[in-house]
Backbone as JSON Lines, residues from 0, in Angstrom:
{"i":0,"aa":"X","n":[13.29,-0.49,7.87],"ca":[13.74,-0.96,6.69],"c":[13.06,-1.82,7.49]}
{"i":1,"aa":"X","n":[11.43,-2.34,6.35],"ca":[10.65,-3.49,6.37],"c":[11.1,-4.42,5.53]}
{"i":2,"aa":"X","n":[10.84,-5.55,5.48],"ca":[10.93,-6.36,4.16],"c":[9.96,-7.45,4.81]}
{"i":3,"aa":"X","n":[9.56,-7.97,3.81],"ca":[8.58,-9.37,3.78],"c":[9.43,-10.62,2.91]}
{"i":4,"aa":"X","n":[9.3,-11.7,3.65],"ca":[10.0,-12.54,3.19],"c":[8.78,-13.94,3.66]}
{"i":5,"aa":"X","n":[9.47,-14.53,1.63],"ca":[9.4,-16.05,2.39],"c":[9.12,-16.62,3.46]}
{"i":6,"aa":"X","n":[7.24,-17.6,4.35],"ca":[7.84,-18.13,5.5],"c":[8.17,-19.83,4.32]}
{"i":7,"aa":"X","n":[8.92,-20.3,5.09],"ca":[9.66,-21.77,4.82],"c":[9.3,-22.48,6.18]}
{"i":8,"aa":"X","n":[9.23,-23.89,5.09],"ca":[9.65,-24.97,6.99],"c":[8.14,-25.47,6.61]}
{"i":9,"aa":"X","n":[6.84,-25.38,7.46],"ca":[5.87,-25.62,7.2],"c":[5.02,-25.13,5.18]}
{"i":10,"aa":"X","n":[3.46,-25.88,6.06],"ca":[2.99,-25.62,4.99],"c":[2.67,-24.78,5.1]}
{"i":11,"aa":"X","n":[2.64,-23.94,3.47],"ca":[2.45,-22.4,3.99],"c":[1.15,-21.76,2.7]}
{"i":12,"aa":"X","n":[-0.18,-21.17,2.61],"ca":[-0.12,-21.06,1.29],"c":[0.95,-20.47,0.77]}
{"i":13,"aa":"X","n":[1.26,-20.17,-1.09],"ca":[1.9,-19.51,-1.21],"c":[2.26,-18.33,-1.03]}
{"i":14,"aa":"X","n":[1.67,-17.27,-0.46],"ca":[1.65,-16.05,-0.44],"c":[1.86,-15.67,0.69]}
{"i":15,"aa":"X","n":[2.21,-17.24,1.39],"ca":[2.75,-16.38,3.14],"c":[3.56,-15.31,3.19]}
{"i":16,"aa":"X","n":[3.8,-14.73,4.07],"ca":[4.9,-13.93,4.24],"c":[5.51,-13.65,5.48]}
{"i":17,"aa":"X","n":[6.48,-13.01,5.96],"ca":[6.5,-12.65,7.49],"c":[7.02,-11.83,6.89]}
{"i":18,"aa":"X","n":[6.72,-10.61,7.92],"ca":[6.96,-9.23,7.42],"c":[7.77,-9.01,8.91]}
{"i":19,"aa":"X","n":[9.26,-8.48,8.57],"ca":[10.71,-8.08,9.45],"c":[10.64,-6.53,9.3]}
{"i":20,"aa":"X","n":[11.36,-6.04,10.55],"ca":[11.69,-4.94,10.89],"c":[13.01,-4.99,10.38]}
{"i":21,"aa":"X","n":[13.92,-4.46,9.84],"ca":[15.5,-4.76,9.48],"c":[15.97,-3.84,10.49]}
{"i":22,"aa":"X","n":[16.76,-3.56,11.38],"ca":[17.69,-2.77,11.54],"c":[19.2,-2.29,10.96]}
{"i":23,"aa":"X","n":[19.38,-1.68,10.09],"ca":[20.37,-1.75,8.85],"c":[21.87,-0.76,9.83]}
{"i":24,"aa":"X","n":[21.26,0.26,10.52],"ca":[22.88,0.1,11.81],"c":[23.34,-0.86,12.22]}
{"i":25,"aa":"X","n":[22.51,-1.61,12.68],"ca":[22.85,-3.13,12.98],"c":[23.08,-4.04,12.56]}
{"i":26,"aa":"X","n":[23.05,-4.37,11.42],"ca":[22.61,-5.51,10.34],"c":[21.49,-6.59,10.3]}
{"i":27,"aa":"X","n":[21.01,-6.46,11.95],"ca":[19.36,-7.37,12.17],"c":[18.45,-7.09,11.76]}
{"i":28,"aa":"X","n":[17.4,-8.13,11.47],"ca":[15.66,-8.39,11.45],"c":[15.36,-8.9,12.55]}
{"i":29,"aa":"X","n":[13.87,-8.01,13.22],"ca":[13.1,-8.87,13.82],"c":[11.85,-9.28,13.01]}
{"i":30,"aa":"X","n":[11.84,-10.66,13.3],"ca":[10.67,-10.69,12.54],"c":[9.44,-9.96,13.33]}
{"i":31,"aa":"X","n":[8.12,-9.62,12.82],"ca":[6.98,-8.45,13.31],"c":[5.78,-9.52,13.06]}
{"i":32,"aa":"X","n":[5.22,-9.79,12.3],"ca":[3.98,-10.88,11.65],"c":[3.91,-11.08,10.86]}
{"i":33,"aa":"X","n":[2.78,-13.12,10.23],"ca":[3.01,-13.56,9.6],"c":[1.76,-13.64,9.22]}
{"i":34,"aa":"X","n":[1.58,-12.56,7.93],"ca":[0.45,-12.32,6.55],"c":[0.29,-12.45,5.75]}
{"i":35,"aa":"X","n":[-0.44,-14.11,5.78],"ca":[-0.79,-14.14,3.74],"c":[-1.07,-13.08,3.34]}
{"i":36,"aa":"X","n":[-0.99,-13.09,2.2],"ca":[-1.15,-12.25,0.67],"c":[-1.32,-10.4,1.41]}
{"i":37,"aa":"X","n":[-0.27,-9.64,1.89],"ca":[-0.21,-8.85,2.16],"c":[0.39,-8.11,0.45]}
{"i":38,"aa":"X","n":[0.62,-6.99,-0.1],"ca":[0.67,-6.38,-0.93],"c":[2.29,-6.03,-0.8]}
{"i":39,"aa":"X","n":[2.53,-5.62,-1.91],"ca":[4.37,-5.22,-2.14],"c":[4.18,-3.38,-0.71]}
{"i":40,"aa":"X","n":[3.35,-2.69,-0.73],"ca":[3.35,-1.48,-0.81],"c":[3.4,-1.8,1.26]}
{"i":41,"aa":"X","n":[4.54,-0.92,1.41],"ca":[4.63,-1.02,3.06],"c":[4.62,0.57,3.54]}
{"i":42,"aa":"X","n":[3.84,1.29,4.57],"ca":[3.8,2.88,3.94],"c":[3.97,2.96,6.41]}
{"i":43,"aa":"X","n":[4.18,3.67,7.2],"ca":[4.33,4.61,8.24],"c":[3.19,5.16,7.79]}
{"i":44,"aa":"X","n":[2.77,5.55,8.7],"ca":[1.0,6.63,8.69],"c":[1.8,7.67,9.01]}
{"i":45,"aa":"X","n":[2.58,9.12,8.5],"ca":[2.32,10.78,9.84],"c":[1.76,10.29,10.7]}
{"i":46,"aa":"X","n":[2.88,10.66,11.39],"ca":[2.77,11.07,12.38],"c":[2.22,10.18,13.49]}
{"i":47,"aa":"X","n":[2.51,9.18,13.18],"ca":[1.78,7.32,14.41],"c":[2.88,6.74,13.83]}
{"i":48,"aa":"X","n":[3.34,5.88,14.4],"ca":[3.54,3.97,14.82],"c":[2.8,3.19,14.21]}
{"i":49,"aa":"X","n":[2.23,2.57,13.21],"ca":[2.14,2.71,12.93],"c":[2.12,1.97,11.19]}
{"i":50,"aa":"X","n":[2.15,1.13,10.69],"ca":[1.98,0.54,9.37],"c":[1.31,0.06,8.24]}
{"i":51,"aa":"X","n":[1.15,1.0,7.32],"ca":[-0.58,0.44,7.33],"c":[-0.07,-0.86,5.57]}
{"i":52,"aa":"X","n":[-0.93,-1.03,5.46],"ca":[-0.22,-2.84,4.29],"c":[-1.57,-2.79,4.23]}
{"i":53,"aa":"X","n":[-1.65,-3.81,2.62],"ca":[-2.66,-4.22,1.47],"c":[-2.8,-5.18,2.32]}
{"i":54,"aa":"X","n":[-3.77,-5.97,3.29],"ca":[-3.85,-7.27,2.53],"c":[-5.43,-7.61,3.15]}
{"i":55,"aa":"X","n":[-5.63,-9.36,3.05],"ca":[-7.06,-9.43,2.7],"c":[-7.3,-9.87,4.25]}
{"i":56,"aa":"X","n":[-9.08,-9.45,4.06],"ca":[-9.59,-9.53,5.69],"c":[-10.12,-10.68,5.58]}
{"i":57,"aa":"X","n":[-11.72,-10.85,7.06],"ca":[-11.81,-12.01,6.88],"c":[-12.63,-12.9,5.93]}
{"i":58,"aa":"X","n":[-12.44,-11.82,4.92],"ca":[-13.9,-12.24,3.63],"c":[-13.49,-12.92,2.7]}
{"i":59,"aa":"X","n":[-12.24,-12.05,2.51],"ca":[-10.99,-12.49,1.75],"c":[-10.34,-11.5,1.18]}
{"i":60,"aa":"X","n":[-11.23,-10.09,1.5],"ca":[-11.32,-8.94,-0.35],"c":[-10.06,-8.48,0.19]}
{"i":61,"aa":"X","n":[-9.42,-7.25,-0.33],"ca":[-7.5,-6.95,-0.41],"c":[-8.78,-5.03,0.33]}
{"i":62,"aa":"X","n":[-8.03,-4.72,2.07],"ca":[-8.37,-4.5,2.66],"c":[-6.96,-3.36,2.99]}
{"i":63,"aa":"X","n":[-6.57,-1.77,2.91],"ca":[-5.97,-1.22,3.46],"c":[-7.1,-1.14,4.81]}
{"i":64,"aa":"X","n":[-4.94,-0.99,6.1],"ca":[-5.15,-1.78,7.25],"c":[-4.14,-0.87,8.01]}
{"i":65,"aa":"X","n":[-3.92,-0.93,9.45],"ca":[-3.03,-0.16,10.03],"c":[-2.28,-1.51,11.14]}
{"i":66,"aa":"X","n":[-0.61,-1.75,11.13],"ca":[-0.27,-2.86,11.71],"c":[0.06,-2.44,13.03]}
{"i":67,"aa":"X","n":[-0.58,-1.07,14.15],"ca":[0.55,-1.07,15.55],"c":[1.36,-1.47,15.84]}
{"i":68,"aa":"X","n":[2.69,-0.87,15.42],"ca":[3.95,-1.62,15.52],"c":[4.47,-1.69,17.51]}
{"i":69,"aa":"X","n":[3.72,-1.05,17.98],"ca":[4.21,-1.74,19.69],"c":[3.11,-2.4,20.2]}
{"i":70,"aa":"X","n":[2.07,-3.12,19.78],"ca":[1.42,-4.06,20.52],"c":[1.15,-5.49,18.88]}
{"i":71,"aa":"X","n":[1.54,-4.8,17.37],"ca":[1.38,-5.71,16.18],"c":[0.41,-6.2,16.58]}
{"i":72,"aa":"X","n":[-1.25,-4.95,16.51],"ca":[-2.59,-5.46,16.53],"c":[-2.83,-4.36,15.12]}
{"i":73,"aa":"X","n":[-3.86,-5.11,13.83],"ca":[-4.7,-4.73,12.78],"c":[-6.02,-4.26,13.21]}
{"i":74,"aa":"X","n":[-6.04,-3.28,12.72],"ca":[-7.23,-2.28,12.74],"c":[-7.52,-2.03,11.76]}
{"i":75,"aa":"X","n":[-8.63,-1.96,10.69],"ca":[-8.9,-2.06,9.57],"c":[-8.96,0.0,9.36]}
{"i":76,"aa":"X","n":[-8.21,0.14,8.23],"ca":[-8.59,1.29,7.44],"c":[-9.64,1.94,6.51]}
{"i":77,"aa":"X","n":[-9.22,1.22,5.18],"ca":[-10.74,1.48,4.39],"c":[-10.72,0.08,3.84]}
{"i":78,"aa":"X","n":[-11.64,-0.87,2.63],"ca":[-11.24,-1.07,1.59],"c":[-10.47,-0.54,0.83]}
{"i":79,"aa":"X","n":[-10.05,-1.03,0.0],"ca":[-9.88,-0.54,-1.34],"c":[-10.37,-0.01,-2.27]}
{"i":80,"aa":"X","n":[-10.04,0.62,-3.02],"ca":[-10.41,0.58,-4.53],"c":[-11.19,0.59,-5.44]}
{"i":81,"aa":"X","n":[-12.41,-0.67,-5.13],"ca":[-13.78,-1.55,-5.97],"c":[-12.31,-1.48,-7.63]}
{"i":82,"aa":"X","n":[-11.96,-3.06,-8.28],"ca":[-10.7,-2.94,-9.29],"c":[-10.14,-2.65,-9.24]}
{"i":83,"aa":"X","n":[-9.36,-1.72,-7.94],"ca":[-7.87,-1.46,-9.21],"c":[-7.07,-1.76,-9.16]}
{"i":84,"aa":"X","n":[-6.36,-1.48,-10.49],"ca":[-5.46,-2.05,-11.12],"c":[-4.53,-1.77,-10.25]}
{"i":85,"aa":"X","n":[-4.29,-1.29,-9.43],"ca":[-3.09,-1.11,-8.35],"c":[-3.12,-1.45,-7.11]}
{"i":86,"aa":"X","n":[-2.56,-1.42,-6.2],"ca":[-2.51,-2.41,-5.16],"c":[-1.94,-1.2,-3.8]}
{"i":87,"aa":"X","n":[-1.21,-0.25,-4.72],"ca":[-0.3,0.2,-4.3],"c":[-1.2,1.92,-3.68]}
{"i":88,"aa":"X","n":[-0.35,2.38,-2.71],"ca":[-1.23,3.3,-2.33],"c":[-0.12,5.04,-1.59]}
{"i":89,"aa":"X","n":[-0.23,5.76,-1.57],"ca":[0.94,6.49,-0.7],"c":[0.25,7.7,0.71]}
{"i":90,"aa":"X","n":[1.05,7.93,1.92],"ca":[0.34,8.78,2.93],"c":[0.77,10.65,1.91]}
{"i":91,"aa":"X","n":[0.75,11.72,2.33],"ca":[0.64,13.12,2.76],"c":[0.83,13.11,4.06]}
{"i":92,"aa":"X","n":[1.02,13.88,3.73],"ca":[1.95,14.33,5.45],"c":[1.4,14.74,5.76]}
{"i":93,"aa":"X","n":[0.23,15.05,5.52],"ca":[-1.39,15.95,5.56],"c":[-1.58,15.36,7.06]}
{"i":94,"aa":"X","n":[-2.41,14.05,7.5],"ca":[-2.29,13.25,6.72],"c":[-2.66,12.68,5.6]}
{"i":95,"aa":"X","n":[-2.7,12.48,4.58],"ca":[-4.03,12.6,3.35],"c":[-3.8,10.28,2.96]}
{"i":96,"aa":"X","n":[-3.82,9.64,2.9],"ca":[-4.14,8.44,2.0],"c":[-4.69,8.23,-0.04]}
{"i":97,"aa":"X","n":[-3.39,9.55,-1.46],"ca":[-3.88,8.25,-1.69],"c":[-3.72,7.07,-2.81]}
{"i":98,"aa":"X","n":[-4.33,6.9,-3.64],"ca":[-4.35,5.57,-3.84],"c":[-4.95,5.66,-4.96]}
{"i":99,"aa":"X","n":[-4.84,4.83,-6.77],"ca":[-4.98,5.11,-7.33],"c":[-5.32,3.89,-8.71]}
{"i":100,"aa":"X","n":[-6.68,4.43,-9.27],"ca":[-7.57,3.71,-10.52],"c":[-6.83,3.52,-10.65]}
{"i":101,"aa":"X","n":[-6.97,3.35,-12.29],"ca":[-6.7,3.14,-13.93],"c":[-6.38,4.29,-14.29]}
{"i":102,"aa":"X","n":[-6.19,5.46,-14.16],"ca":[-5.79,6.89,-14.45],"c":[-6.47,7.48,-14.19]}
{"i":103,"aa":"X","n":[-7.49,7.52,-11.95],"ca":[-7.2,8.75,-11.57],"c":[-6.87,8.09,-10.21]}
{"i":104,"aa":"X","n":[-6.61,9.28,-9.44],"ca":[-6.26,9.38,-8.14],"c":[-6.78,9.62,-7.18]}
{"i":105,"aa":"X","n":[-7.49,9.78,-6.48],"ca":[-8.63,9.03,-5.39],"c":[-7.95,9.11,-4.34]}
{"i":106,"aa":"X","n":[-9.0,10.3,-2.57],"ca":[-8.05,10.3,-1.61],"c":[-8.92,9.49,-0.79]}
{"i":107,"aa":"X","n":[-8.9,9.32,0.54],"ca":[-9.63,8.48,0.93],"c":[-9.9,10.06,2.6]}
{"i":108,"aa":"X","n":[-11.51,9.62,2.27],"ca":[-12.32,11.25,2.93],"c":[-12.69,9.88,4.03]}
{"i":109,"aa":"X","n":[-13.74,10.53,5.36],"ca":[-15.0,10.03,6.4],"c":[-15.19,9.42,5.38]}
{"i":110,"aa":"X","n":[-16.31,9.11,3.65],"ca":[-17.55,8.69,4.18],"c":[-17.41,8.12,2.43]}
{"i":111,"aa":"X","n":[-15.53,7.67,1.84],"ca":[-14.99,6.66,1.54],"c":[-14.12,6.72,0.7]}
{"i":112,"aa":"X","n":[-13.61,7.24,-1.05],"ca":[-13.05,7.37,-2.1],"c":[-13.39,8.3,-2.94]}
{"i":113,"aa":"X","n":[-12.13,9.5,-2.57],"ca":[-13.14,10.96,-3.59],"c":[-12.35,11.12,-4.7]}
{"i":114,"aa":"X","n":[-12.41,11.25,-5.83],"ca":[-11.38,11.16,-6.85],"c":[-10.42,12.74,-6.34]}
{"i":115,"aa":"X","n":[-9.78,12.74,-6.29],"ca":[-9.09,14.14,-6.46],"c":[-8.43,14.49,-7.7]}
{"i":116,"aa":"X","n":[-8.03,13.22,-9.19],"ca":[-7.2,13.86,-10.05],"c":[-8.14,12.63,-11.56]}
{"i":117,"aa":"X","n":[-8.81,13.72,-12.49],"ca":[-8.78,12.19,-13.33],"c":[-7.63,12.46,-14.84]}
{"i":118,"aa":"X","n":[-6.15,11.81,-14.54],"ca":[-5.61,11.93,-15.86],"c":[-6.23,11.43,-16.83]}
{"i":119,"aa":"X","n":[-6.15,10.32,-17.48],"ca":[-7.3,10.39,-18.12],"c":[-6.6,10.08,-19.8]}
{"i":120,"aa":"X","n":[-6.89,12.0,-20.23],"ca":[-6.47,12.48,-21.07],"c":[-5.35,12.47,-21.52]}
{"i":121,"aa":"X","n":[-4.16,12.59,-20.19],"ca":[-2.91,13.37,-19.97],"c":[-1.77,11.82,-19.94]}
{"i":122,"aa":"X","n":[-2.69,10.88,-19.48],"ca":[-1.93,9.62,-20.03],"c":[-2.3,8.03,-20.08]}
{"i":123,"aa":"X","n":[-0.36,7.48,-20.62],"ca":[-1.48,6.12,-21.73],"c":[-1.08,5.1,-21.7]}
{"i":124,"aa":"X","n":[-1.64,5.16,-19.82],"ca":[-2.11,3.97,-19.58],"c":[-2.19,3.95,-18.05]}
{"i":125,"aa":"X","n":[-2.29,2.8,-17.44],"ca":[-2.61,3.06,-15.86],"c":[-1.95,3.02,-15.22]}
{"i":126,"aa":"X","n":[-1.96,3.62,-13.85],"ca":[-1.81,4.48,-12.48],"c":[-0.91,3.36,-12.18]}
{"i":127,"aa":"X","n":[-0.07,2.92,-12.01],"ca":[0.55,1.43,-10.73],"c":[1.41,1.88,-9.29]}
{"i":128,"aa":"X","n":[2.01,2.92,-9.67],"ca":[2.71,3.29,-8.4],"c":[2.64,5.11,-8.15]}
{"i":129,"aa":"X","n":[2.46,5.16,-6.51],"ca":[2.79,7.22,-6.75],"c":[3.9,6.62,-5.15]}
{"i":130,"aa":"X","n":[3.88,8.44,-4.97],"ca":[5.11,8.91,-4.18],"c":[4.61,10.5,-4.2]}
{"i":131,"aa":"X","n":[5.1,10.58,-3.3],"ca":[4.55,12.5,-2.99],"c":[5.49,12.91,-2.28]}
{"i":132,"aa":"X","n":[6.11,13.88,-2.82],"ca":[7.98,14.19,-2.12],"c":[7.02,15.33,-1.14]}
{"i":133,"aa":"X","n":[8.07,14.83,-0.21],"ca":[7.74,15.6,1.75],"c":[6.74,16.85,2.37]}
{"i":134,"aa":"X","n":[7.53,17.41,1.05],"ca":[6.87,19.14,1.3],"c":[5.09,18.49,0.41]}
{"i":135,"aa":"X","n":[4.38,18.04,-0.03],"ca":[3.42,17.76,-0.78],"c":[3.63,18.46,-2.26]}
{"i":136,"aa":"X","n":[4.19,18.68,-2.65],"ca":[3.99,19.96,-3.49],"c":[4.1,18.77,-4.48]}
{"i":137,"aa":"X","n":[4.62,17.33,-4.75],"ca":[4.8,16.8,-5.87],"c":[3.44,15.16,-6.13]}
{"i":138,"aa":"X","n":[3.28,15.23,-6.87],"ca":[3.47,13.78,-7.32],"c":[3.87,13.38,-8.49]}
{"i":139,"aa":"X","n":[4.22,12.04,-7.75],"ca":[5.17,11.07,-9.0],"c":[4.42,9.35,-9.19]}
{"i":140,"aa":"X","n":[3.99,9.35,-10.9],"ca":[3.19,8.47,-10.95],"c":[3.84,7.6,-11.57]}
{"i":141,"aa":"X","n":[4.06,6.28,-11.58],"ca":[4.05,5.64,-12.67],"c":[2.89,4.68,-13.3]}
{"i":142,"aa":"X","n":[3.42,4.88,-15.28],"ca":[2.13,4.78,-15.24],"c":[2.73,3.51,-16.14]}
{"i":143,"aa":"X","n":[1.5,2.52,-16.83],"ca":[2.17,0.59,-17.58],"c":[1.13,1.64,-18.85]}
{"i":144,"aa":"X","n":[2.1,1.43,-20.2],"ca":[1.92,1.85,-20.73],"c":[1.73,1.02,-21.93]}
{"i":145,"aa":"X","n":[-0.22,1.13,-23.06],"ca":[-0.45,0.19,-23.02],"c":[0.44,0.56,-24.64]}
{"i":146,"aa":"X","n":[0.61,-0.5,-24.84],"ca":[0.65,-0.21,-26.34],"c":[-0.13,-0.21,-27.06]}
{"i":147,"aa":"X","n":[-0.12,0.82,-28.07],"ca":[-1.05,1.24,-29.22],"c":[-1.7,1.0,-30.37]}
{"i":148,"aa":"X","n":[-3.01,0.46,-30.37],"ca":[-3.41,-0.57,-32.31],"c":[-2.87,0.17,-33.4]}
{"i":149,"aa":"X","n":[-2.3,-1.27,-33.7],"ca":[-2.12,-0.81,-35.11],"c":[-2.56,-0.65,-35.92]}
């Protein structure tokens, strides 16, 4: 289990969190790293011992980063989609990284984000969450339904 908990005690930025690993079978947690302003999306990269997070880079821009769970070192993976409504992402088992912006799903390629599918004609609002079945045969999306104008 992975969890982000607010850092207490010292004066910290409001969004400074401590990432912890919880061992469900033992009822114990272990602090991993303190990170300001990281996203709610935390995922293990398939086939690795790295955790994928969105955090602010040194320039203050949101960036997908890999946290090596052995060394606790971050390495940049990619910039997030510019202007993205969502700070959510999902790995497929291949492993491909998917992210949504408004009603469009993108895949991270070597040269940047590539559109996979535009769902504008099918969805009532922007995609805010993504999930992929382990066999990669289905993609689930949570959509923020925009109220219709009267």
